[in-house]
Protein backbone atom coordinates (compact mmCIF):
# COMPACT_ATOMS: atom_id res chain seq x y z
CA UNK A 1 0.00 0.00 0.00
CA UNK A 2 1.72 3.17 -1.16
CA UNK A 3 1.13 6.90 -0.94
CA UNK A 4 -0.78 6.68 -4.21
CA UNK A 5 -3.67 5.26 -2.14
CA UNK A 6 -4.10 8.69 -0.52
CA UNK A 7 -5.99 11.48 -2.29
CA UNK A 8 -3.70 13.84 -4.18
CA UNK A 9 -4.94 16.91 -2.29
CA UNK A 10 -3.74 15.56 1.07
CA UNK A 11 -0.68 13.59 -0.03
CA UNK A 12 2.44 14.80 1.77
CA UNK A 13 0.68 17.27 4.06
CA UNK A 14 2.06 16.97 7.60
CA UNK A 15 0.74 20.12 9.27
CA UNK A 16 -2.64 19.57 10.95
CA UNK A 17 -4.02 22.94 9.85
CA UNK A 18 -2.95 22.39 6.23
CA UNK A 19 -4.44 18.91 6.23
CA UNK A 20 -7.73 20.14 7.69
CA UNK A 21 -7.93 22.95 5.10
CA UNK A 22 -7.29 20.48 2.27
CA UNK A 23 -9.95 18.10 3.59
CA UNK A 24 -12.44 20.96 3.98
CA UNK A 25 -11.71 22.17 0.44
CA UNK A 26 -12.20 18.66 -0.91
CA UNK A 27 -15.60 18.36 0.77
CA UNK A 28 -16.66 21.83 -0.40
CA UNK A 29 -15.65 21.01 -3.99
CA UNK A 30 -18.14 18.15 -3.83
CA UNK A 31 -20.82 20.37 -2.26
CA UNK A 32 -20.63 18.54 1.07
CA UNK A 33 -21.00 20.03 4.51
CA UNK A 34 -18.68 18.59 7.11
CA UNK A 35 -18.32 19.34 10.82
CA UNK A 36 -15.00 20.05 12.53
CA UNK A 37 -15.39 16.76 14.44
CA UNK A 38 -15.83 14.86 11.15
CA UNK A 39 -12.74 16.57 9.74
CA UNK A 40 -10.73 15.58 12.82
CA UNK A 41 -11.86 11.95 12.44
CA UNK A 42 -10.97 12.00 8.75
CA UNK A 43 -7.55 13.48 9.49
CA UNK A 44 -6.94 10.88 12.22
CA UNK A 45 -7.84 8.12 9.74
CA UNK A 46 -5.38 9.57 7.21
CA UNK A 47 -2.60 9.69 9.78
CA UNK A 48 -3.40 6.10 10.83
CA UNK A 49 -3.32 4.91 7.20
CA UNK A 50 0.04 6.62 6.73
CA UNK A 51 1.37 4.88 9.83
CA UNK A 52 0.18 1.51 8.51
CA UNK A 53 1.86 2.15 5.16
CA UNK A 54 5.11 3.18 6.88
CA UNK A 55 5.05 0.12 9.14
CA UNK A 56 4.43 -2.24 6.22
CA UNK A 57 7.23 -0.59 4.25
CA UNK A 58 9.60 -0.99 7.22
CA UNK A 59 8.71 -4.67 7.59
CA UNK A 60 9.24 -5.31 3.89
CA UNK A 61 12.42 -3.23 4.00
CA UNK A 62 13.72 -5.50 6.76
CA UNK A 63 13.21 -8.50 4.49
CA UNK A 64 9.92 -9.89 5.81
CA UNK A 65 6.50 -10.31 4.23
CA UNK A 66 3.54 -8.33 5.50
CA UNK A 67 -0.04 -7.55 4.63
CA UNK A 68 -2.72 -5.51 6.33
CA UNK A 69 -6.26 -6.73 6.85
CA UNK A 70 -9.08 -4.73 8.43
CA UNK A 71 -11.37 -6.77 10.67
CA UNK A 72 -13.12 -6.61 14.02
CA UNK A 73 -10.55 -8.60 16.00
CA UNK A 74 -13.24 -10.01 18.29
CA UNK A 75 -15.28 -11.34 15.32
CA UNK A 76 -14.09 -14.93 14.82
CA UNK A 77 -15.52 -15.14 11.27
CA UNK A 78 -13.78 -11.91 10.22
CA UNK A 79 -10.50 -13.04 11.75
CA UNK A 80 -10.82 -16.42 10.02
CA UNK A 81 -11.23 -14.63 6.66
CA UNK A 82 -8.10 -12.58 7.30
CA UNK A 83 -6.15 -15.68 8.36
CA UNK A 84 -7.35 -17.56 5.27
CA UNK A 85 -6.20 -14.69 3.04
CA UNK A 86 -2.76 -14.80 4.65
CA UNK A 87 -2.58 -18.57 4.34
CA UNK A 88 -3.51 -18.37 0.66
CA UNK A 89 -0.61 -15.98 0.10
CA UNK A 90 2.06 -17.40 2.41
CA UNK A 91 1.02 -20.83 3.65
CA UNK A 92 0.35 -22.15 7.15
CA UNK A 93 0.40 -19.85 10.18
CA UNK A 94 3.32 -20.62 12.49
CA UNK A 95 3.28 -17.50 14.66
CA UNK A 96 0.75 -15.06 16.09
CA UNK A 97 1.48 -11.59 17.44
CA UNK A 98 -1.54 -10.09 19.22
CA UNK A 99 -1.35 -6.46 20.23
CA UNK A 100 -4.91 -5.21 19.80
CA UNK A 101 -6.29 -2.98 22.50
CA UNK A 102 -8.40 0.07 23.16
CA UNK A 103 -8.48 2.54 26.02
CA UNK A 104 -11.53 4.08 27.64
CA UNK A 105 -9.94 5.81 30.63
CA UNK A 106 -12.39 7.13 33.22
CA UNK A 107 -12.83 6.85 36.96
CA UNK A 108 -14.54 3.54 37.78
CA UNK A 109 -17.70 5.32 38.94
CA UNK A 110 -18.07 6.84 35.46
CA UNK A 111 -17.46 3.65 33.45
CA UNK A 112 -20.37 2.10 31.63
CA UNK A 113 -20.78 -1.58 30.78
CA UNK A 114 -20.49 -1.04 27.02
CA UNK A 115 -17.07 0.64 27.16
CA UNK A 116 -15.83 -1.87 29.75
CA UNK A 117 -16.88 -4.75 27.49
CA UNK A 118 -15.33 -3.11 24.41
CA UNK A 119 -11.95 -2.84 26.16
CA UNK A 120 -12.05 -6.47 27.36
CA UNK A 121 -13.55 -7.83 24.12
CA UNK A 122 -10.83 -6.23 22.00
CA UNK A 123 -7.93 -7.51 24.11
CA UNK A 124 -9.19 -10.91 25.27
CA UNK A 125 -11.89 -11.71 22.72
CA UNK A 126 -9.49 -10.71 19.98
CA UNK A 127 -6.85 -13.14 21.22
CA UNK A 128 -9.44 -15.90 21.54
CA UNK A 129 -10.65 -15.17 17.98
CA UNK A 130 -7.07 -15.44 16.67
CA UNK A 131 -6.57 -18.71 18.50
CA UNK A 132 -9.85 -20.07 17.14
CA UNK A 133 -8.94 -19.01 13.60
CA UNK A 134 -5.57 -20.75 13.95
CA UNK A 135 -6.66 -23.81 15.92
CA UNK A 136 -5.55 -26.19 13.15
CA UNK A 137 -2.39 -24.28 12.24
CA UNK A 138 1.12 -25.55 13.06
CA UNK A 139 1.78 -22.75 15.54
CA UNK A 140 5.27 -22.55 17.00
CA UNK A 141 5.13 -19.12 18.65
CA UNK A 142 2.48 -16.85 20.13
CA UNK A 143 3.29 -13.36 21.39
CA UNK A 144 0.81 -11.18 23.24
CA UNK A 145 1.27 -7.56 24.26
CA UNK A 146 0.03 -7.01 27.77
CA UNK A 147 0.67 -4.11 30.11
CA UNK A 148 2.02 -3.38 33.57
CA UNK A 149 -1.53 -2.15 34.16
CA UNK A 150 -2.45 -5.83 34.58
CA UNK A 151 -0.42 -5.92 37.82
CA UNK A 152 -0.21 -2.37 39.07
CA UNK A 153 -3.09 -0.59 37.39
CA UNK A 154 -3.26 2.97 36.18
CA UNK A 155 -5.75 5.63 37.17
CA UNK A 156 -8.94 5.24 35.14
CA UNK A 157 -7.91 1.90 33.65
CA UNK A 158 -9.67 -0.76 35.71
CA UNK A 159 -11.11 -2.26 32.51
CA UNK A 160 -7.72 -2.19 30.79
CA UNK A 161 -6.10 -3.82 33.83
CA UNK A 162 -8.74 -6.57 33.83
CA UNK A 163 -8.37 -7.10 30.07
CA UNK A 164 -4.58 -7.43 30.30
CA UNK A 165 -4.67 -9.80 33.25
CA UNK A 166 -7.26 -11.96 31.46
CA UNK A 167 -5.00 -11.90 28.39
CA UNK A 168 -2.06 -12.99 30.56
CA UNK A 169 -4.04 -15.86 32.05
CA UNK A 170 -5.28 -16.94 28.61
CA UNK A 171 -1.66 -17.01 27.42
CA UNK A 172 -0.58 -19.03 30.47
CA UNK A 173 -3.43 -21.48 29.81
CA UNK A 174 -2.39 -21.78 26.15
CA UNK A 175 1.21 -22.51 27.16
CA UNK A 176 0.01 -25.24 29.54
CA UNK A 177 -2.27 -26.82 26.91
CA UNK A 178 0.14 -26.50 23.97
CA UNK A 179 3.60 -27.44 25.12
CA UNK A 180 4.73 -27.38 21.48
CA UNK A 181 4.03 -23.63 21.23
CA UNK A 182 6.32 -21.01 22.72
CA UNK A 183 4.07 -18.41 24.34
PDB file of C-alpha atoms in Angstrom:
ATOM      1  CA  UNK A   1       0.000   0.000   0.000  1.00  0.00           C
ATOM      2  CA  UNK A   2       1.719   3.169  -1.161  1.00  0.00           C
ATOM      3  CA  UNK A   3       1.128   6.895  -0.937  1.00  0.00           C
ATOM      4  CA  UNK A   4      -0.784   6.676  -4.206  1.00  0.00           C
ATOM      5  CA  UNK A   5      -3.671   5.264  -2.142  1.00  0.00           C
ATOM      6  CA  UNK A   6      -4.102   8.686  -0.524  1.00  0.00           C
ATOM      7  CA  UNK A   7      -5.992  11.475  -2.293  1.00  0.00           C
ATOM      8  CA  UNK A   8      -3.699  13.836  -4.178  1.00  0.00           C
ATOM      9  CA  UNK A   9      -4.943  16.914  -2.290  1.00  0.00           C
ATOM     10  CA  UNK A  10      -3.742  15.560   1.075  1.00  0.00           C
ATOM     11  CA  UNK A  11      -0.684  13.593  -0.029  1.00  0.00           C
ATOM     12  CA  UNK A  12       2.435  14.795   1.766  1.00  0.00           C
ATOM     13  CA  UNK A  13       0.677  17.270   4.057  1.00  0.00           C
ATOM     14  CA  UNK A  14       2.064  16.973   7.598  1.00  0.00           C
ATOM     15  CA  UNK A  15       0.735  20.117   9.269  1.00  0.00           C
ATOM     16  CA  UNK A  16      -2.643  19.574  10.954  1.00  0.00           C
ATOM     17  CA  UNK A  17      -4.017  22.938   9.852  1.00  0.00           C
ATOM     18  CA  UNK A  18      -2.954  22.394   6.228  1.00  0.00           C
ATOM     19  CA  UNK A  19      -4.436  18.914   6.231  1.00  0.00           C
ATOM     20  CA  UNK A  20      -7.734  20.140   7.691  1.00  0.00           C
ATOM     21  CA  UNK A  21      -7.929  22.946   5.098  1.00  0.00           C
ATOM     22  CA  UNK A  22      -7.292  20.476   2.272  1.00  0.00           C
ATOM     23  CA  UNK A  23      -9.950  18.097   3.594  1.00  0.00           C
ATOM     24  CA  UNK A  24     -12.439  20.964   3.977  1.00  0.00           C
ATOM     25  CA  UNK A  25     -11.712  22.174   0.436  1.00  0.00           C
ATOM     26  CA  UNK A  26     -12.198  18.656  -0.908  1.00  0.00           C
ATOM     27  CA  UNK A  27     -15.600  18.361   0.775  1.00  0.00           C
ATOM     28  CA  UNK A  28     -16.663  21.830  -0.395  1.00  0.00           C
ATOM     29  CA  UNK A  29     -15.650  21.011  -3.987  1.00  0.00           C
ATOM     30  CA  UNK A  30     -18.142  18.145  -3.827  1.00  0.00           C
ATOM     31  CA  UNK A  31     -20.824  20.369  -2.264  1.00  0.00           C
ATOM     32  CA  UNK A  32     -20.629  18.541   1.066  1.00  0.00           C
ATOM     33  CA  UNK A  33     -21.001  20.033   4.512  1.00  0.00           C
ATOM     34  CA  UNK A  34     -18.676  18.591   7.113  1.00  0.00           C
ATOM     35  CA  UNK A  35     -18.319  19.341  10.817  1.00  0.00           C
ATOM     36  CA  UNK A  36     -15.003  20.046  12.531  1.00  0.00           C
ATOM     37  CA  UNK A  37     -15.388  16.757  14.439  1.00  0.00           C
ATOM     38  CA  UNK A  38     -15.829  14.860  11.154  1.00  0.00           C
ATOM     39  CA  UNK A  39     -12.744  16.575   9.738  1.00  0.00           C
ATOM     40  CA  UNK A  40     -10.729  15.582  12.818  1.00  0.00           C
ATOM     41  CA  UNK A  41     -11.861  11.951  12.441  1.00  0.00           C
ATOM     42  CA  UNK A  42     -10.974  11.997   8.749  1.00  0.00           C
ATOM     43  CA  UNK A  43      -7.547  13.482   9.486  1.00  0.00           C
ATOM     44  CA  UNK A  44      -6.942  10.885  12.216  1.00  0.00           C
ATOM     45  CA  UNK A  45      -7.844   8.123   9.743  1.00  0.00           C
ATOM     46  CA  UNK A  46      -5.384   9.570   7.206  1.00  0.00           C
ATOM     47  CA  UNK A  47      -2.601   9.691   9.782  1.00  0.00           C
ATOM     48  CA  UNK A  48      -3.398   6.102  10.832  1.00  0.00           C
ATOM     49  CA  UNK A  49      -3.317   4.907   7.203  1.00  0.00           C
ATOM     50  CA  UNK A  50       0.035   6.620   6.730  1.00  0.00           C
ATOM     51  CA  UNK A  51       1.365   4.879   9.831  1.00  0.00           C
ATOM     52  CA  UNK A  52       0.182   1.508   8.508  1.00  0.00           C
ATOM     53  CA  UNK A  53       1.864   2.153   5.155  1.00  0.00           C
ATOM     54  CA  UNK A  54       5.105   3.180   6.879  1.00  0.00           C
ATOM     55  CA  UNK A  55       5.046   0.116   9.137  1.00  0.00           C
ATOM     56  CA  UNK A  56       4.428  -2.242   6.222  1.00  0.00           C
ATOM     57  CA  UNK A  57       7.232  -0.595   4.248  1.00  0.00           C
ATOM     58  CA  UNK A  58       9.602  -0.994   7.220  1.00  0.00           C
ATOM     59  CA  UNK A  59       8.707  -4.675   7.585  1.00  0.00           C
ATOM     60  CA  UNK A  60       9.243  -5.313   3.888  1.00  0.00           C
ATOM     61  CA  UNK A  61      12.425  -3.230   3.998  1.00  0.00           C
ATOM     62  CA  UNK A  62      13.720  -5.504   6.761  1.00  0.00           C
ATOM     63  CA  UNK A  63      13.205  -8.500   4.488  1.00  0.00           C
ATOM     64  CA  UNK A  64       9.921  -9.893   5.811  1.00  0.00           C
ATOM     65  CA  UNK A  65       6.500 -10.305   4.234  1.00  0.00           C
ATOM     66  CA  UNK A  66       3.539  -8.331   5.503  1.00  0.00           C
ATOM     67  CA  UNK A  67      -0.037  -7.552   4.626  1.00  0.00           C
ATOM     68  CA  UNK A  68      -2.715  -5.505   6.330  1.00  0.00           C
ATOM     69  CA  UNK A  69      -6.262  -6.731   6.848  1.00  0.00           C
ATOM     70  CA  UNK A  70      -9.076  -4.734   8.428  1.00  0.00           C
ATOM     71  CA  UNK A  71     -11.370  -6.772  10.674  1.00  0.00           C
ATOM     72  CA  UNK A  72     -13.123  -6.611  14.019  1.00  0.00           C
ATOM     73  CA  UNK A  73     -10.554  -8.600  16.000  1.00  0.00           C
ATOM     74  CA  UNK A  74     -13.244 -10.012  18.288  1.00  0.00           C
ATOM     75  CA  UNK A  75     -15.277 -11.345  15.324  1.00  0.00           C
ATOM     76  CA  UNK A  76     -14.093 -14.931  14.819  1.00  0.00           C
ATOM     77  CA  UNK A  77     -15.521 -15.135  11.274  1.00  0.00           C
ATOM     78  CA  UNK A  78     -13.782 -11.910  10.215  1.00  0.00           C
ATOM     79  CA  UNK A  79     -10.500 -13.040  11.750  1.00  0.00           C
ATOM     80  CA  UNK A  80     -10.824 -16.419  10.017  1.00  0.00           C
ATOM     81  CA  UNK A  81     -11.232 -14.634   6.663  1.00  0.00           C
ATOM     82  CA  UNK A  82      -8.099 -12.577   7.295  1.00  0.00           C
ATOM     83  CA  UNK A  83      -6.148 -15.678   8.358  1.00  0.00           C
ATOM     84  CA  UNK A  84      -7.355 -17.563   5.268  1.00  0.00           C
ATOM     85  CA  UNK A  85      -6.205 -14.688   3.037  1.00  0.00           C
ATOM     86  CA  UNK A  86      -2.760 -14.797   4.652  1.00  0.00           C
ATOM     87  CA  UNK A  87      -2.576 -18.570   4.341  1.00  0.00           C
ATOM     88  CA  UNK A  88      -3.508 -18.373   0.660  1.00  0.00           C
ATOM     89  CA  UNK A  89      -0.613 -15.982   0.096  1.00  0.00           C
ATOM     90  CA  UNK A  90       2.064 -17.403   2.415  1.00  0.00           C
ATOM     91  CA  UNK A  91       1.017 -20.829   3.652  1.00  0.00           C
ATOM     92  CA  UNK A  92       0.353 -22.145   7.153  1.00  0.00           C
ATOM     93  CA  UNK A  93       0.400 -19.853  10.177  1.00  0.00           C
ATOM     94  CA  UNK A  94       3.315 -20.625  12.488  1.00  0.00           C
ATOM     95  CA  UNK A  95       3.280 -17.502  14.662  1.00  0.00           C
ATOM     96  CA  UNK A  96       0.749 -15.064  16.088  1.00  0.00           C
ATOM     97  CA  UNK A  97       1.475 -11.589  17.439  1.00  0.00           C
ATOM     98  CA  UNK A  98      -1.536 -10.093  19.217  1.00  0.00           C
ATOM     99  CA  UNK A  99      -1.347  -6.456  20.234  1.00  0.00           C
ATOM    100  CA  UNK A 100      -4.911  -5.213  19.798  1.00  0.00           C
ATOM    101  CA  UNK A 101      -6.288  -2.980  22.504  1.00  0.00           C
ATOM    102  CA  UNK A 102      -8.404   0.069  23.161  1.00  0.00           C
ATOM    103  CA  UNK A 103      -8.483   2.540  26.018  1.00  0.00           C
ATOM    104  CA  UNK A 104     -11.527   4.081  27.641  1.00  0.00           C
ATOM    105  CA  UNK A 105      -9.943   5.812  30.630  1.00  0.00           C
ATOM    106  CA  UNK A 106     -12.387   7.131  33.216  1.00  0.00           C
ATOM    107  CA  UNK A 107     -12.835   6.846  36.956  1.00  0.00           C
ATOM    108  CA  UNK A 108     -14.535   3.540  37.784  1.00  0.00           C
ATOM    109  CA  UNK A 109     -17.703   5.316  38.944  1.00  0.00           C
ATOM    110  CA  UNK A 110     -18.066   6.842  35.456  1.00  0.00           C
ATOM    111  CA  UNK A 111     -17.462   3.653  33.455  1.00  0.00           C
ATOM    112  CA  UNK A 112     -20.372   2.098  31.629  1.00  0.00           C
ATOM    113  CA  UNK A 113     -20.783  -1.584  30.785  1.00  0.00           C
ATOM    114  CA  UNK A 114     -20.486  -1.038  27.020  1.00  0.00           C
ATOM    115  CA  UNK A 115     -17.067   0.637  27.159  1.00  0.00           C
ATOM    116  CA  UNK A 116     -15.828  -1.866  29.749  1.00  0.00           C
ATOM    117  CA  UNK A 117     -16.884  -4.747  27.493  1.00  0.00           C
ATOM    118  CA  UNK A 118     -15.327  -3.112  24.415  1.00  0.00           C
ATOM    119  CA  UNK A 119     -11.955  -2.845  26.160  1.00  0.00           C
ATOM    120  CA  UNK A 120     -12.053  -6.466  27.364  1.00  0.00           C
ATOM    121  CA  UNK A 121     -13.550  -7.834  24.121  1.00  0.00           C
ATOM    122  CA  UNK A 122     -10.829  -6.231  22.004  1.00  0.00           C
ATOM    123  CA  UNK A 123      -7.929  -7.509  24.111  1.00  0.00           C
ATOM    124  CA  UNK A 124      -9.192 -10.913  25.267  1.00  0.00           C
ATOM    125  CA  UNK A 125     -11.895 -11.707  22.724  1.00  0.00           C
ATOM    126  CA  UNK A 126      -9.486 -10.715  19.977  1.00  0.00           C
ATOM    127  CA  UNK A 127      -6.854 -13.140  21.223  1.00  0.00           C
ATOM    128  CA  UNK A 128      -9.438 -15.900  21.537  1.00  0.00           C
ATOM    129  CA  UNK A 129     -10.646 -15.167  17.983  1.00  0.00           C
ATOM    130  CA  UNK A 130      -7.074 -15.440  16.672  1.00  0.00           C
ATOM    131  CA  UNK A 131      -6.570 -18.713  18.502  1.00  0.00           C
ATOM    132  CA  UNK A 132      -9.846 -20.069  17.138  1.00  0.00           C
ATOM    133  CA  UNK A 133      -8.938 -19.010  13.599  1.00  0.00           C
ATOM    134  CA  UNK A 134      -5.571 -20.746  13.950  1.00  0.00           C
ATOM    135  CA  UNK A 135      -6.659 -23.813  15.924  1.00  0.00           C
ATOM    136  CA  UNK A 136      -5.551 -26.187  13.150  1.00  0.00           C
ATOM    137  CA  UNK A 137      -2.392 -24.276  12.238  1.00  0.00           C
ATOM    138  CA  UNK A 138       1.123 -25.547  13.056  1.00  0.00           C
ATOM    139  CA  UNK A 139       1.777 -22.746  15.537  1.00  0.00           C
ATOM    140  CA  UNK A 140       5.268 -22.546  17.000  1.00  0.00           C
ATOM    141  CA  UNK A 141       5.130 -19.118  18.650  1.00  0.00           C
ATOM    142  CA  UNK A 142       2.484 -16.848  20.129  1.00  0.00           C
ATOM    143  CA  UNK A 143       3.292 -13.358  21.388  1.00  0.00           C
ATOM    144  CA  UNK A 144       0.808 -11.179  23.243  1.00  0.00           C
ATOM    145  CA  UNK A 145       1.272  -7.562  24.259  1.00  0.00           C
ATOM    146  CA  UNK A 146       0.026  -7.014  27.772  1.00  0.00           C
ATOM    147  CA  UNK A 147       0.675  -4.108  30.105  1.00  0.00           C
ATOM    148  CA  UNK A 148       2.020  -3.382  33.565  1.00  0.00           C
ATOM    149  CA  UNK A 149      -1.533  -2.147  34.162  1.00  0.00           C
ATOM    150  CA  UNK A 150      -2.449  -5.826  34.584  1.00  0.00           C
ATOM    151  CA  UNK A 151      -0.419  -5.923  37.820  1.00  0.00           C
ATOM    152  CA  UNK A 152      -0.211  -2.370  39.070  1.00  0.00           C
ATOM    153  CA  UNK A 153      -3.094  -0.585  37.388  1.00  0.00           C
ATOM    154  CA  UNK A 154      -3.257   2.970  36.179  1.00  0.00           C
ATOM    155  CA  UNK A 155      -5.751   5.631  37.169  1.00  0.00           C
ATOM    156  CA  UNK A 156      -8.935   5.244  35.137  1.00  0.00           C
ATOM    157  CA  UNK A 157      -7.914   1.902  33.646  1.00  0.00           C
ATOM    158  CA  UNK A 158      -9.668  -0.756  35.711  1.00  0.00           C
ATOM    159  CA  UNK A 159     -11.114  -2.257  32.508  1.00  0.00           C
ATOM    160  CA  UNK A 160      -7.721  -2.185  30.787  1.00  0.00           C
ATOM    161  CA  UNK A 161      -6.099  -3.816  33.827  1.00  0.00           C
ATOM    162  CA  UNK A 162      -8.738  -6.566  33.828  1.00  0.00           C
ATOM    163  CA  UNK A 163      -8.367  -7.105  30.074  1.00  0.00           C
ATOM    164  CA  UNK A 164      -4.580  -7.428  30.297  1.00  0.00           C
ATOM    165  CA  UNK A 165      -4.671  -9.802  33.254  1.00  0.00           C
ATOM    166  CA  UNK A 166      -7.260 -11.963  31.460  1.00  0.00           C
ATOM    167  CA  UNK A 167      -5.004 -11.895  28.391  1.00  0.00           C
ATOM    168  CA  UNK A 168      -2.058 -12.986  30.558  1.00  0.00           C
ATOM    169  CA  UNK A 169      -4.040 -15.856  32.049  1.00  0.00           C
ATOM    170  CA  UNK A 170      -5.279 -16.939  28.609  1.00  0.00           C
ATOM    171  CA  UNK A 171      -1.664 -17.012  27.415  1.00  0.00           C
ATOM    172  CA  UNK A 172      -0.583 -19.027  30.473  1.00  0.00           C
ATOM    173  CA  UNK A 173      -3.425 -21.482  29.810  1.00  0.00           C
ATOM    174  CA  UNK A 174      -2.390 -21.779  26.149  1.00  0.00           C
ATOM    175  CA  UNK A 175       1.208 -22.508  27.160  1.00  0.00           C
ATOM    176  CA  UNK A 176       0.013 -25.239  29.536  1.00  0.00           C
ATOM    177  CA  UNK A 177      -2.265 -26.818  26.909  1.00  0.00           C
ATOM    178  CA  UNK A 178       0.138 -26.502  23.968  1.00  0.00           C
ATOM    179  CA  UNK A 179       3.601 -27.438  25.125  1.00  0.00           C
ATOM    180  CA  UNK A 180       4.730 -27.375  21.480  1.00  0.00           C
ATOM    181  CA  UNK A 181       4.026 -23.630  21.233  1.00  0.00           C
ATOM    182  CA  UNK A 182       6.323 -21.008  22.721  1.00  0.00           C
ATOM    183  CA  UNK A 183       4.066 -18.408  24.337  1.00  0.00           C
TER     184      UNK A 183
END
